[in-house]
């Protein structure tokens, strides 16, 4: 692919999603390029990101369900031992970080960690392998291969990472209402951090508190999603730049970077999981005061 395109075209092609949406002039269609995708606006959906994220989520559920169904108390298989290792690791992390009574946290943390890890892991697939295959399939169907886009790392798409972060935001709100009640949850946003015994002064401080607390609340999921996106996007971009180099240099650089990137993809999944646990623990602990 790199030999058929300029460096800028190659990079732009690999950073463009397979997009479907409502174009102002051409109606509902698959975008032919990044410009058309941008013109579709909010109605656009990244088909490749949805396909891989949902597909990997189903794979995770099916794999763990199959292992759980065949689990034995005797000598476990290698796969069962590996799954048990992950479950124990996540369970210990939850016990050390979450002080509330909810039984939802451990399964939630396990889902977040494994799902994000699997999505991040796609970054280790050779950068041209699956996109080139998609282009060949597109060409066989009569499409211009240069207009066939197919990204395979969902976490390099801010729509995916921020979507998960918004899910965390709803969890924070849900846990806040569960442990405080609606009145207590509203009071948390209007009577803190500034409070006063004087009713008039308290009324004056309520809008200030509301603005500060809403900003603080929204900053948590936004930073959560952007952190994951930024780290994975940078990693993918480095792989793309390495792919533009001569063949012998590619091997000299891609293998060490891939080995290092294994740590990055694992760490990013762990950070997302841990921060989610911490945020939910904080909102649960505050209810005790």
XYZ file of N, CA and C in Angstrom:
867
model
N 0.821 -1.204 0.000
C 0.000 0.000 0.000
C 0.855 1.254 0.000
N 1.928 1.233 0.806
C 2.762 2.416 0.928
C 3.423 2.760 -0.383
N 3.748 1.718 -1.206
C 4.426 1.973 -2.461
C 3.506 2.626 -3.482
N 2.212 2.476 -3.353
C 1.262 3.013 -4.312
C 0.793 4.405 -3.948
N 1.176 4.910 -2.791
C 0.707 6.193 -2.315
C 1.875 7.021 -1.799
N 1.661 8.325 -1.753
C 2.640 9.172 -1.093
C 2.546 8.939 0.412
N 3.570 9.403 1.128
C 3.582 9.190 2.578
C 2.377 9.826 3.245
N 2.028 11.043 2.846
C 0.892 11.735 3.463
C -0.416 11.027 3.149
N -0.560 10.528 1.919
C -1.771 9.805 1.550
C -1.878 8.482 2.326
N -0.742 7.827 2.490
C -0.705 6.557 3.229
C -1.124 6.765 4.674
N -0.574 7.790 5.307
C -0.915 8.077 6.707
C -2.386 8.457 6.837
N -2.844 9.348 5.934
C -4.237 9.785 5.984
C -5.190 8.614 5.770
N -4.826 7.698 4.872
C -5.686 6.548 4.605
C -5.815 5.668 5.834
N -4.707 5.434 6.539
C -4.729 4.569 7.717
C -5.418 5.223 8.910
N -5.548 6.532 8.891
C -6.176 7.231 10.011
C -7.639 7.579 9.727
N -8.160 7.108 8.593
C -9.548 7.389 8.217
C -10.416 6.172 8.471
N -11.550 6.388 9.099
C -12.472 5.291 9.413
C -13.406 4.983 8.257
N -13.882 3.759 8.236
C -14.951 3.340 7.330
C -16.239 3.936 7.877
N -16.739 4.969 7.207
C -17.805 5.808 7.760
C -19.075 5.728 6.927
N -20.191 5.624 7.619
C -21.508 5.644 6.976
C -22.342 6.736 7.625
N -23.015 7.523 6.792
C -23.814 8.602 7.356
C -24.643 9.312 6.308
N -25.309 10.372 6.728
C -26.192 11.148 5.866
C -25.431 12.350 5.322
N -25.034 12.275 4.044
C -24.311 13.372 3.419
C -25.305 14.445 2.973
N -25.000 15.734 3.171
C -25.948 16.810 2.817
C -26.384 16.785 1.359
N -25.518 16.312 0.462
C -25.839 16.335 -0.971
C -26.209 14.963 -1.528
N -25.596 13.915 -0.982
C -25.762 12.581 -1.566
C -26.596 11.629 -0.727
N -27.107 12.101 0.411
C -27.941 11.253 1.247
C -27.133 10.222 2.023
N -27.826 9.145 2.428
C -27.168 8.108 3.235
C -26.252 7.274 2.358
N -24.986 7.187 2.738
C -24.003 6.467 1.948
C -22.749 6.225 2.769
N -21.860 5.399 2.228
C -20.531 5.214 2.811
C -19.633 6.314 2.278
N -18.940 7.002 3.152
C -18.087 8.117 2.756
C -16.954 7.630 1.857
N -16.700 8.388 0.775
C -15.635 8.032 -0.161
C -14.270 8.460 0.342
N -14.230 9.458 1.232
C -12.958 9.929 1.773
C -13.221 10.650 3.092
N -12.148 11.152 3.685
C -12.263 11.820 4.983
C -13.094 13.092 4.883
N -13.036 13.766 3.743
C -13.807 15.001 3.569
C -15.304 14.710 3.619
N -15.742 13.686 2.889
C -17.157 13.324 2.907
C -17.583 12.885 4.302
N -16.714 12.162 4.988
C -17.027 11.717 6.346
C -17.241 12.913 7.268
N -16.394 13.939 7.128
C -16.527 15.132 7.958
C -17.811 15.887 7.630
N -18.206 15.880 6.359
C -19.420 16.583 5.947
C -20.693 15.899 6.441
N -20.592 14.635 6.807
C -21.757 13.922 7.326
C -22.122 14.357 8.741
N -21.155 14.928 9.445
C -21.429 15.482 10.764
C -21.799 14.436 11.792
N -22.735 14.801 12.662
C -23.075 13.968 13.822
C -23.784 12.683 13.425
N -24.376 12.638 12.241
C -25.118 11.444 11.823
C -24.203 10.296 11.424
N -22.910 10.568 11.241
C -21.987 9.539 10.770
C -21.689 8.511 11.857
N -21.473 7.287 11.431
C -21.086 6.212 12.341
C -19.884 5.504 11.748
N -18.897 5.203 12.573
C -17.701 4.510 12.118
C -17.968 3.005 12.174
N -18.219 2.437 11.011
C -18.610 1.036 10.937
C -17.501 0.107 11.420
N -16.248 0.438 11.081
C -15.146 -0.436 11.483
C -14.963 -0.438 12.999
N -15.056 0.728 13.623
C -14.918 0.797 15.081
C -16.024 0.023 15.781
N -17.251 0.163 15.275
C -18.372 -0.555 15.870
C -18.223 -2.065 15.666
N -17.796 -2.460 14.475
C -17.644 -3.881 14.166
C -16.624 -4.533 15.088
N -15.465 -3.904 15.237
C -14.404 -4.511 16.043
C -14.705 -4.426 17.538
N -15.243 -3.301 17.993
C -15.513 -3.177 19.431
C -16.605 -4.150 19.868
N -17.695 -4.222 19.119
C -18.782 -5.144 19.451
C -18.323 -6.592 19.282
N -17.592 -6.856 18.191
C -17.115 -8.208 17.936
C -16.181 -8.705 19.019
N -15.258 -7.846 19.469
C -14.330 -8.245 20.531
C -15.047 -8.389 21.866
N -16.081 -7.566 22.073
C -16.883 -7.722 23.286
C -17.602 -9.055 23.311
N -18.160 -9.459 22.169
C -18.831 -10.765 22.072
C -17.820 -11.889 22.260
N -16.636 -11.723 21.670
C -15.585 -12.733 21.818
C -15.195 -12.903 23.281
N -15.044 -11.789 23.995
C -14.697 -11.834 25.416
C -15.767 -12.586 26.212
N -17.026 -12.239 25.997
C -18.119 -12.881 26.737
C -18.195 -14.371 26.419
N -18.066 -14.709 25.134
C -18.160 -16.111 24.730
C -17.001 -16.921 25.300
N -15.801 -16.350 25.272
C -14.626 -17.061 25.774
C -14.738 -17.337 27.270
N -15.084 -16.302 28.042
C -15.175 -16.472 29.489
C -16.351 -17.365 29.863
N -17.439 -17.291 29.109
C -18.587 -18.172 29.364
C -18.209 -19.623 29.115
N -17.487 -19.868 28.011
C -17.088 -21.236 27.679
C -16.121 -21.781 28.725
N -15.182 -20.956 29.173
C -14.234 -21.404 30.194
C -14.951 -21.668 31.514
N -15.871 -20.762 31.885
C -16.622 -20.952 33.125
C -17.492 -22.198 33.088
N -18.040 -22.491 31.932
C -18.911 -23.664 31.803
C -18.129 -24.967 31.969
N -16.881 -24.957 31.476
C -16.065 -26.172 31.517
C -15.058 -26.161 32.668
N -15.182 -25.188 33.557
C -14.217 -25.078 34.662
C -14.277 -26.307 35.552
N -13.131 -26.704 36.036
C -13.042 -27.868 36.908
C -12.242 -27.513 38.153
N -12.567 -28.176 39.253
C -11.838 -27.955 40.494
C -10.563 -28.790 40.556
N -10.390 -29.664 39.568
C -9.187 -30.479 39.491
C -8.063 -29.708 38.815
N -7.288 -30.432 38.033
C -6.195 -29.790 37.301
C -6.788 -28.969 36.159
N -6.634 -27.633 36.204
C -7.259 -26.796 35.174
C -6.480 -26.830 33.863
N -7.173 -26.534 32.781
C -6.499 -26.385 31.498
C -5.695 -25.089 31.505
N -4.834 -24.937 30.527
C -4.022 -23.720 30.448
C -4.900 -22.486 30.272
N -5.968 -22.634 29.474
C -6.864 -21.502 29.260
C -7.605 -21.159 30.539
N -8.096 -22.164 31.262
C -8.780 -21.908 32.531
C -7.837 -21.249 33.526
N -6.604 -21.711 33.587
C -5.629 -21.123 34.508
C -5.356 -19.668 34.160
N -5.292 -19.382 32.859
C -5.056 -18.008 32.419
C -6.230 -17.109 32.788
N -7.450 -17.595 32.547
C -8.645 -16.816 32.883
C -8.734 -16.607 34.393
N -8.445 -17.632 35.166
C -8.474 -17.500 36.628
C -7.437 -16.484 37.105
N -6.296 -16.446 36.435
C -5.260 -15.469 36.780
C -5.771 -14.046 36.573
N -6.459 -13.818 35.455
C -7.011 -12.493 35.175
C -8.089 -12.130 36.192
N -8.980 -13.082 36.475
C -10.069 -12.833 37.418
C -9.513 -12.513 38.809
N -8.519 -13.258 39.245
C -7.917 -13.008 40.560
C -7.237 -11.640 40.601
N -6.566 -11.283 39.514
C -5.892 -9.987 39.451
C -6.898 -8.845 39.565
N -7.983 -8.932 38.805
C -9.004 -7.879 38.839
C -9.698 -7.860 40.197
N -9.993 -9.042 40.745
C -10.665 -9.125 42.044
C -9.813 -8.488 43.148
N -8.518 -8.750 43.137
C -7.623 -8.147 44.127
C -7.552 -6.634 43.963
N -7.564 -6.167 42.712
C -7.533 -4.725 42.451
C -8.786 -4.048 42.982
N -9.927 -4.705 42.810
C -11.190 -4.155 43.299
C -11.203 -4.122 44.818
N -10.759 -5.202 45.447
C -10.745 -5.262 46.920
C -9.860 -4.173 47.526
N -8.768 -3.839 46.838
C -7.843 -2.834 47.360
C -8.312 -1.405 47.105
N -9.204 -1.219 46.135
C -9.557 0.140 45.719
C -10.998 0.528 45.994
N -11.882 -0.436 46.164
C -13.309 -0.118 46.337
C -13.774 -0.546 47.714
N -14.397 0.379 48.413
C -14.826 0.109 49.793
C -16.329 -0.041 49.943
N -17.063 0.098 48.850
C -18.511 0.027 48.933
C -19.016 -1.408 48.938
N -20.328 -1.589 49.100
C -20.916 -2.934 49.187
C -21.373 -3.513 47.855
N -21.240 -2.762 46.751
C -21.822 -3.201 45.490
C -21.143 -4.455 44.942
N -21.962 -5.420 44.460
C -21.455 -6.631 43.836
C -21.252 -6.453 42.334
N -21.597 -5.268 41.833
C -21.454 -4.994 40.406
C -20.018 -4.645 40.025
N -19.233 -4.140 40.978
C -17.938 -3.564 40.668
C -16.964 -4.574 40.068
N -16.844 -5.748 40.676
C -15.871 -6.738 40.187
C -16.182 -7.192 38.755
N -17.427 -7.587 38.416
C -17.719 -7.938 37.017
C -17.523 -6.762 36.074
N -17.884 -5.559 36.536
C -17.690 -4.368 35.712
C -16.214 -4.140 35.437
N -15.394 -4.232 36.478
C -13.956 -4.025 36.319
C -13.341 -5.074 35.398
N -13.770 -6.320 35.534
C -13.270 -7.390 34.669
C -13.631 -7.120 33.213
N -14.864 -6.695 32.980
C -15.310 -6.397 31.618
C -14.502 -5.253 31.021
N -14.326 -4.193 31.783
C -13.569 -3.038 31.294
C -12.144 -3.440 30.941
N -11.481 -4.147 31.858
C -10.075 -4.484 31.649
C -9.876 -5.374 30.432
N -10.613 -6.479 30.356
C -10.408 -7.435 29.272
C -10.862 -6.856 27.942
N -11.991 -6.161 27.930
C -12.515 -5.604 26.678
C -11.563 -4.559 26.107
N -11.104 -3.638 26.937
C -10.177 -2.615 26.455
C -8.852 -3.250 26.057
N -8.389 -4.238 26.813
C -7.142 -4.918 26.450
C -7.251 -5.564 25.073
N -8.361 -6.229 24.793
C -8.542 -6.868 23.490
C -8.577 -5.836 22.368
N -9.264 -4.716 22.601
C -9.297 -3.669 21.577
C -7.915 -3.073 21.359
N -7.180 -2.848 22.441
C -5.820 -2.331 22.321
C -4.902 -3.329 21.619
N -5.139 -4.617 21.880
C -4.280 -5.666 21.342
C -4.285 -5.686 19.815
N -5.343 -5.202 19.200
C -5.414 -5.165 17.739
C -4.334 -4.277 17.137
N -3.748 -3.413 17.956
C -2.679 -2.546 17.476
C -1.407 -3.326 17.147
N -1.311 -4.571 17.623
C -0.134 -5.389 17.350
C -0.262 -6.186 16.052
N -1.437 -6.172 15.435
C -1.607 -6.806 14.129
C -0.844 -5.970 13.095
N -0.078 -6.585 12.193
C 0.653 -5.819 11.173
C -0.227 -4.762 10.519
N 0.308 -3.557 10.429
C -0.486 -2.369 10.106
C -1.224 -2.464 8.773
N -0.656 -3.221 7.802
C -1.262 -3.293 6.467
C -2.047 -4.573 6.226
N -1.990 -5.523 7.145
C -2.536 -6.850 6.873
C -4.042 -6.820 6.618
N -4.818 -6.422 7.614
C -6.282 -6.438 7.467
C -6.781 -5.315 6.555
N -6.252 -4.064 6.643
C -6.684 -3.035 5.694
C -6.442 -3.423 4.232
N -5.294 -4.089 3.940
C -5.025 -4.527 2.566
C -6.032 -5.589 2.134
N -6.370 -6.484 3.058
C -7.376 -7.500 2.757
C -8.722 -6.857 2.464
N -9.070 -5.823 3.245
C -10.330 -5.100 3.008
C -10.312 -4.413 1.645
N -9.164 -3.880 1.250
C -9.064 -3.243 -0.063
C -9.240 -4.251 -1.179
N -8.673 -5.443 -1.020
C -8.817 -6.477 -2.040
C -10.269 -6.918 -2.176
N -10.939 -7.046 -1.040
C -12.361 -7.402 -1.080
C -13.169 -6.288 -1.739
N -12.837 -5.031 -1.386
C -13.522 -3.898 -2.003
C -13.304 -3.838 -3.500
N -12.060 -4.105 -3.945
C -11.759 -4.095 -5.379
C -12.523 -5.197 -6.103
N -12.650 -6.372 -5.458
C -13.395 -7.475 -6.070
C -14.877 -7.148 -6.208
N -15.362 -6.242 -5.353
C -16.769 -5.831 -5.409
C -16.966 -4.604 -6.295
N -15.880 -4.166 -6.955
C -15.981 -3.064 -7.898
C -15.728 -1.690 -7.315
N -15.202 -1.608 -6.086
C -14.926 -0.320 -5.457
C -13.465 0.081 -5.692
N -13.227 1.370 -5.699
C -11.866 1.874 -5.786
C -11.137 1.531 -4.485
N -10.056 0.746 -4.539
C -9.378 0.336 -3.300
C -8.848 1.508 -2.485
N -8.554 2.615 -3.151
C -8.059 3.786 -2.424
C -9.165 4.464 -1.606
N -10.418 4.084 -1.852
C -11.542 4.634 -1.097
C -12.137 3.601 -0.144
N -11.379 2.537 0.101
C -11.794 1.527 1.070
C -10.988 1.744 2.344
N -11.676 2.092 3.424
C -11.017 2.390 4.699
C -11.453 1.348 5.731
N -10.487 0.923 6.547
C -10.829 -0.108 7.527
C -9.814 -0.080 8.663
N -10.117 0.678 9.704
C -9.267 0.696 10.897
C -9.668 -0.453 11.815
N -8.675 -1.041 12.477
C -8.966 -2.234 13.279
C -8.711 -2.033 14.774
N -8.320 -0.839 15.182
C -8.065 -0.576 16.608
C -9.145 0.382 17.112
N -10.196 -0.125 17.742
C -11.308 0.750 18.156
C -10.896 1.859 19.116
N -9.891 1.601 19.958
C -9.510 2.603 20.955
C -8.700 3.752 20.367
N -8.417 3.715 19.062
C -7.824 4.880 18.404
C -8.911 5.793 17.832
N -10.148 5.449 18.117
C -11.298 6.247 17.690
C -11.873 6.942 18.925
N -11.840 8.291 18.983
C -12.344 8.980 20.177
C -13.827 8.728 20.431
N -14.576 8.366 19.390
C -15.989 8.053 19.592
C -16.159 6.833 20.497
N -15.266 5.861 20.362
C -15.335 4.657 21.183
C -14.885 4.948 22.609
N -13.732 5.581 22.762
C -13.207 5.827 24.106
C -14.088 6.791 24.893
N -14.581 7.830 24.227
C -15.463 8.769 24.926
C -16.835 8.146 25.174
N -17.254 7.239 24.293
C -18.505 6.522 24.532
C -18.425 5.686 25.789
N -17.297 4.983 25.973
C -17.112 4.213 27.206
C -17.022 5.139 28.413
N -16.373 6.288 28.228
C -16.246 7.245 29.325
C -17.608 7.809 29.726
N -18.479 8.026 28.751
C -19.831 8.494 29.059
C -20.581 7.424 29.848
N -20.322 6.150 29.515
C -20.903 5.058 30.295
C -20.456 5.111 31.746
N -19.177 5.442 31.969
C -18.667 5.597 33.333
C -19.359 6.773 34.023
N -19.599 7.846 33.275
C -20.300 9.007 33.837
C -21.690 8.624 34.334
N -22.415 7.850 33.542
C -23.747 7.404 33.958
C -23.667 6.509 35.197
N -22.605 5.702 35.279
C -22.421 4.864 36.462
C -22.177 5.718 37.702
N -21.358 6.758 37.551
C -21.090 7.656 38.676
C -22.386 8.305 39.155
N -23.189 8.797 38.214
C -24.469 9.416 38.569
C -25.402 8.392 39.211
N -25.439 7.182 38.617
C -26.308 6.147 39.161
C -25.912 5.737 40.576
N -24.617 5.577 40.810
C -24.149 5.220 42.147
C -24.409 6.359 43.128
N -24.248 7.611 42.650
C -24.510 8.747 43.524
C -25.957 8.797 43.977
N -26.872 8.571 43.052
C -28.297 8.579 43.390
C -28.643 7.374 44.270
N -28.020 6.227 43.984
C -28.302 5.024 44.769
C -27.898 5.197 46.229
N -26.732 5.765 46.467
C -26.218 5.856 47.831
C -26.639 7.125 48.557
N -26.999 8.165 47.830
C -27.366 9.432 48.475
C -28.853 9.754 48.366
N -29.487 9.149 47.373
C -30.838 9.576 47.065
C -30.770 10.792 46.147
N -31.870 11.108 45.493
C -31.868 12.232 44.555
C -31.576 13.543 45.282
N -32.203 13.736 46.436
C -31.984 14.975 47.189
C -30.544 15.117 47.650
N -29.975 14.043 48.178
C -28.596 14.086 48.642
C -27.620 14.276 47.500
N -27.925 13.677 46.344
C -27.043 13.823 45.184
C -27.053 15.261 44.681
N -28.245 15.874 44.654
C -28.339 17.281 44.241
C -27.633 18.176 45.250
N -27.783 17.856 46.533
C -27.123 18.647 47.575
C -25.608 18.576 47.448
N -25.114 17.439 47.004
C -23.665 17.269 46.815
C -23.132 18.250 45.771
N -23.972 18.607 44.806
C -23.550 19.514 43.733
C -23.827 20.979 44.056
N -24.700 21.231 44.994
C -25.086 22.622 45.264
C -24.567 23.170 46.593
N -24.240 22.311 47.536
C -23.829 22.767 48.859
C -22.345 22.539 49.147
N -21.602 22.045 48.151
C -20.167 21.817 48.282
C -19.472 22.359 47.030
N -18.226 22.843 47.105
C -17.354 22.837 48.293
C -17.567 24.024 49.241
N -18.326 25.037 48.778
C -18.547 26.212 49.617
C -19.916 26.108 50.276
N -19.964 26.342 51.569
C -21.225 26.278 52.304
C -21.288 27.422 53.310
N -22.482 27.740 53.741
C -22.675 28.822 54.713
C -23.973 28.566 55.470
N -24.015 29.012 56.706
C -25.223 28.861 57.513
C -26.265 29.908 57.169
N -25.804 31.051 56.687
C -26.717 32.121 56.292
C -27.471 31.704 55.024
N -28.820 31.654 55.056
C -29.584 31.205 53.887
C -29.344 32.051 52.645
N -29.199 33.360 52.827
C -28.991 34.244 51.677
C -27.638 33.963 51.035
N -26.598 33.864 51.864
C -25.264 33.578 51.345
C -25.213 32.183 50.723
N -25.925 31.261 51.321
C -25.970 29.902 50.777
C -26.605 29.899 49.388
N -27.658 30.687 49.214
C -28.315 30.791 47.907
C -27.375 31.387 46.866
N -26.525 32.318 47.294
C -25.562 32.934 46.383
C -24.489 31.927 45.963
N -24.108 31.057 46.893
C -23.030 30.096 46.632
C -23.483 28.884 45.821
N -24.783 28.618 45.808
C -25.282 27.441 45.094
C -24.886 27.434 43.614
N -25.075 28.538 42.863
C -24.656 28.509 41.448
C -23.155 28.279 41.281
N -22.348 28.859 42.178
C -20.899 28.664 42.109
C -20.545 27.197 42.336
N -21.137 26.617 43.373
C -20.890 25.208 43.663
C -21.339 24.313 42.507
N -22.484 24.656 41.932
C -23.033 23.843 40.840
C -22.085 23.832 39.648
N -21.563 24.992 39.284
C -20.634 25.080 38.155
C -19.361 24.282 38.439
N -18.792 24.478 39.628
C -17.550 23.791 39.980
C -17.726 22.276 40.004
N -18.821 21.808 40.605
C -19.029 20.370 40.729
C -19.347 19.722 39.383
N -20.082 20.425 38.530
C -20.380 19.871 37.203
C -19.107 19.772 36.371
N -18.265 20.804 36.440
C -16.989 20.762 35.723
C -16.131 19.596 36.223
N -16.084 19.422 37.531
C -15.315 18.323 38.115
C -15.863 16.971 37.679
N -17.196 16.854 37.673
C -17.834 15.594 37.279
C -17.540 15.266 35.819
N -17.671 16.249 34.931
C -17.470 16.008 33.504
C -16.008 15.790 33.164
N -15.109 16.408 33.945
C -13.679 16.266 33.659
C -13.214 14.826 33.842
N -13.846 14.095 34.752
C -13.421 12.716 35.019
C -13.587 11.817 33.799
N -14.779 11.693 33.217
C -14.906 10.813 32.052
C -14.198 11.343 30.817
N -14.171 12.664 30.633
C -13.501 13.223 29.457
C -12.014 12.901 29.489
N -11.375 13.114 30.648
C -9.953 12.792 30.769
C -9.725 11.294 30.626
N -10.661 10.504 31.130
C -10.564 9.048 31.041
C -10.553 8.599 29.577
N -11.496 9.121 28.794
C -11.588 8.741 27.390
C -10.453 9.285 26.552
N -10.082 10.545 26.778
C -9.023 11.157 25.975
C -7.660 10.552 26.288
N -7.442 10.147 27.535
C -6.161 9.518 27.886
C -5.970 8.212 27.110
N -7.008 7.383 27.100
C -6.932 6.110 26.383
C -6.760 6.355 24.887
N -7.558 7.263 24.332
C -7.469 7.566 22.905
C -6.094 8.102 22.534
N -5.587 9.056 23.296
C -4.315 9.688 22.966
C -3.164 8.706 22.962
N -3.100 7.852 23.963
C -2.002 6.886 24.038
C -2.074 5.852 22.913
N -3.261 5.362 22.615
C -3.382 4.351 21.570
C -3.215 4.960 20.177
N -3.704 6.176 19.999
C -3.554 6.857 18.709
C -2.077 7.111 18.420
N -1.332 7.552 19.446
C 0.101 7.791 19.274
C 0.833 6.501 18.933
N 0.456 5.400 19.596
C 1.083 4.120 19.310
C 0.815 3.663 17.888
N -0.420 3.822 17.430
C -0.753 3.433 16.064
C -0.007 4.290 15.056
N 0.100 5.588 15.333
C 0.794 6.485 14.420
C 2.265 6.106 14.277
N 2.890 5.675 15.366
C 4.287 5.241 15.300
C 4.418 3.992 14.425
N 3.485 3.051 14.554
C 3.506 1.870 13.699
C 3.365 2.276 12.224
N 2.500 3.253 11.943
C 2.311 3.712 10.568
C 3.590 4.336 10.035
N 4.247 5.158 10.840
C 5.488 5.799 10.410
C 6.588 4.766 10.177
N 6.636 3.742 11.024
C 7.624 2.673 10.833
C 7.366 1.939 9.521
N 6.089 1.756 9.174
C 5.738 1.043 7.943
C 6.165 1.803 6.694
N 6.421 3.096 6.804
C 6.856 3.900 5.663
C 8.357 3.783 5.412
N 9.078 3.196 6.337
C 10.537 3.098 6.221
C 10.926 1.886 5.385
N 12.200 1.807 4.950
C 12.668 0.626 4.217
C 12.452 -0.659 5.012
N 12.346 -1.755 4.283
C 11.967 -3.018 4.892
C 12.892 -3.422 6.037
N 14.191 -3.281 5.850
C 15.122 -3.747 6.883
C 15.042 -2.884 8.133
N 14.696 -1.606 7.966
C 14.541 -0.733 9.128
C 13.236 -1.054 9.857
N 12.216 -1.448 9.106
C 10.938 -1.799 9.720
C 11.121 -2.902 10.762
N 11.872 -3.952 10.411
C 12.082 -5.043 11.346
C 12.912 -4.602 12.548
N 13.843 -3.721 12.319
C 14.717 -3.264 13.405
C 13.959 -2.416 14.413
N 12.895 -1.730 13.951
C 12.152 -0.823 14.828
C 10.817 -1.385 15.294
N 10.123 -2.103 14.413
C 8.761 -2.548 14.748
C 8.748 -3.592 15.854
N 9.710 -4.510 15.854
C 9.722 -5.560 16.881
C 9.958 -4.982 18.282
N 10.997 -4.142 18.484
C 11.157 -3.540 19.825
C 9.962 -2.687 20.235
N 9.410 -1.930 19.272
C 8.265 -1.085 19.610
C 7.048 -1.936 19.960
N 6.850 -3.035 19.242
C 5.719 -3.926 19.541
C 5.856 -4.532 20.934
N 7.086 -4.937 21.296
C 7.311 -5.503 22.629
C 7.015 -4.459 23.705
N 7.495 -3.229 23.486
C 7.212 -2.153 24.437
C 5.719 -1.833 24.466
N 5.086 -1.899 23.298
C 3.672 -1.535 23.194
C 2.781 -2.522 23.928
N 3.256 -3.758 24.127
C 2.490 -4.720 24.927
C 2.270 -4.160 26.327
N 3.285 -3.514 26.875
C 3.154 -2.887 28.189
C 2.164 -1.725 28.139
N 2.198 -0.968 27.054
C 1.320 0.200 26.921
C -0.140 -0.226 26.860
N -0.445 -1.220 26.027
C -1.848 -1.612 25.863
C -2.396 -2.222 27.155
N -1.538 -2.941 27.879
C -1.977 -3.511 29.160
C -2.159 -2.412 30.200
N -1.214 -1.489 30.256
C -1.283 -0.403 31.235
C -2.496 0.478 31.006
N -2.809 0.775 29.747
C -3.952 1.639 29.461
C -5.275 0.974 29.855
N -5.383 -0.328 29.646
C -6.584 -1.047 30.085
C -6.676 -1.031 31.606
N -5.536 -1.215 32.271
C -5.505 -1.222 33.732
C -5.858 0.156 34.295
N -5.324 1.227 33.696
C -5.590 2.588 34.173
C -7.072 2.926 34.036
N -7.666 2.594 32.893
C -9.088 2.869 32.687
C -9.918 2.133 33.732
N -9.580 0.868 33.974
C -10.304 0.079 34.963
C -10.155 0.665 36.361
N -8.911 0.971 36.760
C -8.652 1.443 38.109
C -9.304 2.795 38.374
N -9.238 3.703 37.410
C -9.848 5.022 37.608
C -11.369 4.904 37.715
N -11.948 3.989 36.952
C -13.393 3.760 37.066
C -13.738 3.272 38.470
N -12.957 2.330 38.987
C -13.190 1.824 40.340
C -13.042 2.946 41.368
N -11.998 3.751 41.214
C -11.745 4.841 42.153
C -12.883 5.852 42.142
N -13.354 6.230 40.951
C -14.449 7.202 40.853
C -15.710 6.669 41.534
N -16.010 5.399 41.300
C -17.207 4.813 41.916
C -17.014 4.635 43.414
N -15.797 4.353 43.844
C -15.516 4.230 45.271
C -15.685 5.568 45.972
N -15.225 6.641 45.321
C -15.349 7.969 45.913
C -16.805 8.370 46.066
N -17.598 8.116 45.031
C -19.001 8.523 45.098
C -19.752 7.676 46.129
N -19.298 6.439 46.362
C -19.907 5.569 47.368
C -19.480 5.997 48.776
N -18.188 6.302 48.921
C -17.670 6.674 50.242
C -18.248 7.992 50.728
N -18.493 8.932 49.822
C -19.017 10.233 50.210
C -20.401 10.120 50.839
N -21.109 9.046 50.492
C -22.457 8.884 51.024
C -22.447 8.564 52.518
N -21.274 8.167 53.027
C -21.202 7.778 54.427
C -21.085 8.985 55.337
N -20.758 10.170 54.786
C -20.554 11.357 55.612
C -21.882 12.090 55.816
